[in-house]
mmCIF file of C-alpha atoms in Angstrom:
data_model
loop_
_atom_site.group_PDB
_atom_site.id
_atom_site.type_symbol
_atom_site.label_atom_id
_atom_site.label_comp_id
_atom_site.label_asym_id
_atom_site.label_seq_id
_atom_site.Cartn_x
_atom_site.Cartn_y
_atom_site.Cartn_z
ATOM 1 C CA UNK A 23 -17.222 9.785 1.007
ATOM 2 C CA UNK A 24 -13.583 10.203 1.874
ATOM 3 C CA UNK A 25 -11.381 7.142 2.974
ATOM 4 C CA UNK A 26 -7.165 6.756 3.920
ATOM 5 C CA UNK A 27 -5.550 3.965 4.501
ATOM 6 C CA UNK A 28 -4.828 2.925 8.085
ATOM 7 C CA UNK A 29 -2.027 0.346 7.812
ATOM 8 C CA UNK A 30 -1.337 -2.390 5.290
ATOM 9 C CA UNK A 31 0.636 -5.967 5.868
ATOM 10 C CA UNK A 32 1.777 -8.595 3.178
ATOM 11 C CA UNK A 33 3.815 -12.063 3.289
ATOM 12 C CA UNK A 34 5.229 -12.952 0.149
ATOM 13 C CA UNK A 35 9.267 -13.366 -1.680
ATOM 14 C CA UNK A 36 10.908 -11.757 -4.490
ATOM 15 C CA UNK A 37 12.700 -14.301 -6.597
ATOM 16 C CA UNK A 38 15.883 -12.761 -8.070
ATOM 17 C CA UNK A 39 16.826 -12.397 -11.853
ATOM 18 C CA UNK A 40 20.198 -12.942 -13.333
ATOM 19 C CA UNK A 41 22.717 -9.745 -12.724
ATOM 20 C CA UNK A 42 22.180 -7.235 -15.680
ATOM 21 C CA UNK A 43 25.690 -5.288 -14.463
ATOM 22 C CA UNK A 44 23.911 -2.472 -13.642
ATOM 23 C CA UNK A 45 21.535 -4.076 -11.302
ATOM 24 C CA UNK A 46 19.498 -7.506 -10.408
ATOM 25 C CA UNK A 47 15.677 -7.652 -11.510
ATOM 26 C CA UNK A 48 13.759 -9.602 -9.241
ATOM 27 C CA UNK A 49 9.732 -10.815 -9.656
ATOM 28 C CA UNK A 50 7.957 -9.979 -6.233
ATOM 29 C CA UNK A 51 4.794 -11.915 -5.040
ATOM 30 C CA UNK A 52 3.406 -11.241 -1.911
ATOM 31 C CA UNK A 53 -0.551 -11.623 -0.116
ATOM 32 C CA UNK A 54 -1.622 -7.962 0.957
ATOM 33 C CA UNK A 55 -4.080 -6.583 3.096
ATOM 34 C CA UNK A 56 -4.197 -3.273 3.040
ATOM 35 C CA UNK A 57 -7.260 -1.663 5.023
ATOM 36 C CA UNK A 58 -9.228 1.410 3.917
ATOM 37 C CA UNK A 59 -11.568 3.672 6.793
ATOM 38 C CA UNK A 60 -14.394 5.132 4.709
ATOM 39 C CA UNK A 61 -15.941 8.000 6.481
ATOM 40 C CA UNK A 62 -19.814 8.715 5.337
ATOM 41 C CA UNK A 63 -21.497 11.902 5.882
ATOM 42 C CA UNK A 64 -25.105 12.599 5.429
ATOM 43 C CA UNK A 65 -25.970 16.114 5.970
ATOM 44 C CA UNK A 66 -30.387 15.729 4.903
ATOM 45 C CA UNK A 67 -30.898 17.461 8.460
ATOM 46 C CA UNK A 68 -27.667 19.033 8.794
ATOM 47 C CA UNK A 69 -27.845 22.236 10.551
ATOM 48 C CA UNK A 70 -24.973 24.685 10.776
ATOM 49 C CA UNK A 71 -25.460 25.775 13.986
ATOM 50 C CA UNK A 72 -25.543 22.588 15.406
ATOM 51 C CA UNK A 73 -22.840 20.383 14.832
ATOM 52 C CA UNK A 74 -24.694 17.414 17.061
ATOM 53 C CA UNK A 75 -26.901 17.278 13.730
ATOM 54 C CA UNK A 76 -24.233 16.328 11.239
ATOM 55 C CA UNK A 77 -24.473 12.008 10.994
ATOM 56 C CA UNK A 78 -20.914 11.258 10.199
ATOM 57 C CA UNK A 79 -19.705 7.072 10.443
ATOM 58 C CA UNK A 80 -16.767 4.980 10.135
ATOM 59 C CA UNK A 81 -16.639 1.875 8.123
ATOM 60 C CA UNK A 82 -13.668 -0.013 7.682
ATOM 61 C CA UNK A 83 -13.003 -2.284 4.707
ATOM 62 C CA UNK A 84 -10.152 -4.511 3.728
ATOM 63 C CA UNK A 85 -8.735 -4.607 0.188
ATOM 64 C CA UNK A 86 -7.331 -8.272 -0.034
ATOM 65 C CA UNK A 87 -5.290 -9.816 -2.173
ATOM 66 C CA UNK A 88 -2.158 -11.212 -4.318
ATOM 67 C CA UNK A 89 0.368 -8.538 -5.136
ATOM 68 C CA UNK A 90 2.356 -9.011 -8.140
ATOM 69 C CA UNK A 91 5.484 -7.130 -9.670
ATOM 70 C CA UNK A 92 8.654 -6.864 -10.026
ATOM 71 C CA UNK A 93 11.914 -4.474 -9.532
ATOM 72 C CA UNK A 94 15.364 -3.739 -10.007
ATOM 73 C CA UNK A 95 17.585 -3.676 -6.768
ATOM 74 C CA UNK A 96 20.769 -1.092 -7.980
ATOM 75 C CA UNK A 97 24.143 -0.457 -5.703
ATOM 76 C CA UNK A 98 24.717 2.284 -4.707
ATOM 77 C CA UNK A 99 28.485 1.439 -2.816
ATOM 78 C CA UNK A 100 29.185 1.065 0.939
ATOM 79 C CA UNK A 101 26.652 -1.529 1.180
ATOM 80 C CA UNK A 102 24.054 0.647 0.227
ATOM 81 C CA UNK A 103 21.083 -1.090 -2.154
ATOM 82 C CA UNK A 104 18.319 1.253 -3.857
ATOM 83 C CA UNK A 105 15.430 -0.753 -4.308
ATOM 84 C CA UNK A 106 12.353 -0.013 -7.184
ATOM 85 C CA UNK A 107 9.446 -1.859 -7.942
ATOM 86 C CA UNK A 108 6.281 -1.506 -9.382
ATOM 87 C CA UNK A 109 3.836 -4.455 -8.613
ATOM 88 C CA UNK A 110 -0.184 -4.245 -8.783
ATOM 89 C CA UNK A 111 -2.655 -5.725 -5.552
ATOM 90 C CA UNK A 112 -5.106 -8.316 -6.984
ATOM 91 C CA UNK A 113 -8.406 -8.355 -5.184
ATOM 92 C CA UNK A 114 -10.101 -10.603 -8.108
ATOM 93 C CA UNK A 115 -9.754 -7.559 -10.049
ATOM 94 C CA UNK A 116 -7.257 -4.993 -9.655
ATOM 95 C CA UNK A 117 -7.655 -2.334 -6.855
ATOM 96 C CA UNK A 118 -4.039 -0.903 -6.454
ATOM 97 C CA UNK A 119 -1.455 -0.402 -8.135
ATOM 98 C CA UNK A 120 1.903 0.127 -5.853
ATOM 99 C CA UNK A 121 5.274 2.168 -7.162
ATOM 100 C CA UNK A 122 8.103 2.564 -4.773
ATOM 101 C CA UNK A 123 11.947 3.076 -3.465
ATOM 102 C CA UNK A 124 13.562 2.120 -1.208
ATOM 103 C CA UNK A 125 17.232 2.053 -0.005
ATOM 104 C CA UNK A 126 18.728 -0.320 2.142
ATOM 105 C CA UNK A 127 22.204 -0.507 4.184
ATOM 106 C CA UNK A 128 23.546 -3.836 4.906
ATOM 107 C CA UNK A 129 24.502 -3.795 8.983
ATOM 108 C CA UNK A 130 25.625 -7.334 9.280
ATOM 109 C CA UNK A 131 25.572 -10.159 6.705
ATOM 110 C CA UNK A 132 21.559 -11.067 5.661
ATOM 111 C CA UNK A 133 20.162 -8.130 7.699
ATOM 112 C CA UNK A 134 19.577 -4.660 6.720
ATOM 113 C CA UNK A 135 17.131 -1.522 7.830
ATOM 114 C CA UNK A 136 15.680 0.023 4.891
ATOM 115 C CA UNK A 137 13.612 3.511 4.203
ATOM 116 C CA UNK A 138 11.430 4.723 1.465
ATOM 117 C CA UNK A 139 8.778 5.913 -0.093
ATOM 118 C CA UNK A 140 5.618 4.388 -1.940
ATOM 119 C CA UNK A 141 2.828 5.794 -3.827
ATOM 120 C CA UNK A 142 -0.269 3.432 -3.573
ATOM 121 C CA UNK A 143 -2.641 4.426 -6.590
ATOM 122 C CA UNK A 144 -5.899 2.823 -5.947
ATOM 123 C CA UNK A 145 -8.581 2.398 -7.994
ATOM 124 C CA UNK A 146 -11.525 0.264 -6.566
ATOM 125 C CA UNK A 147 -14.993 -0.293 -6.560
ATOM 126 C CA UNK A 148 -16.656 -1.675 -3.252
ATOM 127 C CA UNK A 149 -19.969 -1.588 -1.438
ATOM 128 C CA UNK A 150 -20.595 0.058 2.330
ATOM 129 C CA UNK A 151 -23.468 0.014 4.358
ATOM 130 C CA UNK A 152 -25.642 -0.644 0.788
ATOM 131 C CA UNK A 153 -23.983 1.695 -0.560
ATOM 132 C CA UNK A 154 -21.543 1.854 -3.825
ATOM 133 C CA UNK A 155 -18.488 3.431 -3.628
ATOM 134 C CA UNK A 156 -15.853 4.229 -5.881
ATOM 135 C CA UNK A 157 -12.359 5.351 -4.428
ATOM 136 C CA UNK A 158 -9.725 6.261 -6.919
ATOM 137 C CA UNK A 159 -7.049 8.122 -4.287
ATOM 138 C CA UNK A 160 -3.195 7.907 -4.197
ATOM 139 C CA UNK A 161 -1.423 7.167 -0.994
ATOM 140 C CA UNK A 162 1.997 8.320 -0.003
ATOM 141 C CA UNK A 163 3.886 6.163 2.316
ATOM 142 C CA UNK A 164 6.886 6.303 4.313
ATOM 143 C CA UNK A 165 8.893 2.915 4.989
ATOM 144 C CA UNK A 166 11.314 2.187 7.388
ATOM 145 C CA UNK A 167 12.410 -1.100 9.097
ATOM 146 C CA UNK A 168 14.539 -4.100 9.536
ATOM 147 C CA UNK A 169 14.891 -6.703 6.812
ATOM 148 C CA UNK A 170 16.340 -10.452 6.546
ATOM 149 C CA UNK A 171 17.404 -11.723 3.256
ATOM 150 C CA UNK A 172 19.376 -15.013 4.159
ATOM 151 C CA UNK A 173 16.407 -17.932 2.942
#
């Protein structure tokens, strides 16, 4: 069984900490979906000559959740902010555990774009077509995009 993540979405805040000098720790809470394709392959009458044998399917499952963390956000100057956070996605138990950095520049007052990078470790036990799977994988993401911090 292999599986990758096809795209992942979450609401949430981050509730800022007092200013250490250095930087501002923040708490982050968010709900996450993050989905997961699981490919199958049964090869029983598999024949190497004939590719038309090999039964090969697609099942998509979502790993739901509450994602909790925290971070520090660090200036960098210019109105440049570097970002990291570690926070861990709840799905009753916990099925991934997210570490990341990001940098943001400040274009206009409350709005931003922002790149990165974050490693999504998971490590989750679920159950496709009546059958168990295990998927401990790590994911590396790219991030870019706008962001509004004025509530």
């Amino acid at each position: 069984v292999m599986s990758f993540n096809s795209w992942s979405t979450q609401v949430g805040a981050k509730y800022k900490l007092g200013d250490l000098g250095f930087g501002t720790p923040y708490l982050l809470g968010t709900l996450q979906r993050s989905q997961t394709t699981l490919f199958k392959l049964r090869n029983e009458n598999y024949n190497v000559n004939d590719p038309s044998t090999l039964d090969m399917s697609a099942n998509q499952k979502s790993l739901v959740g509450l994602r909790l963390g925290g971070g520090m956000l660090i200036p960098a100057g210019s109105g440049l902010t570097i970002d990291a956070h570690l926070s861990e996605l709840f799905g009753v138990l916990p099925v991934q555990t997210n570490i990341g950095a990001l940098v943001k520049y400040e274009v206009a007052p409350d709005i931003g774009v922002l790149t990165g990078s974050e490693l999504y470790l998971k490590h989750v036990d679920l159950t496709s077509g009546g059958i168990d799977v295990s998927i401990s994988e790590t994911e590396i993401t790219l991030v870019a995009g706008v962001v509004y911090s004025g509530l």
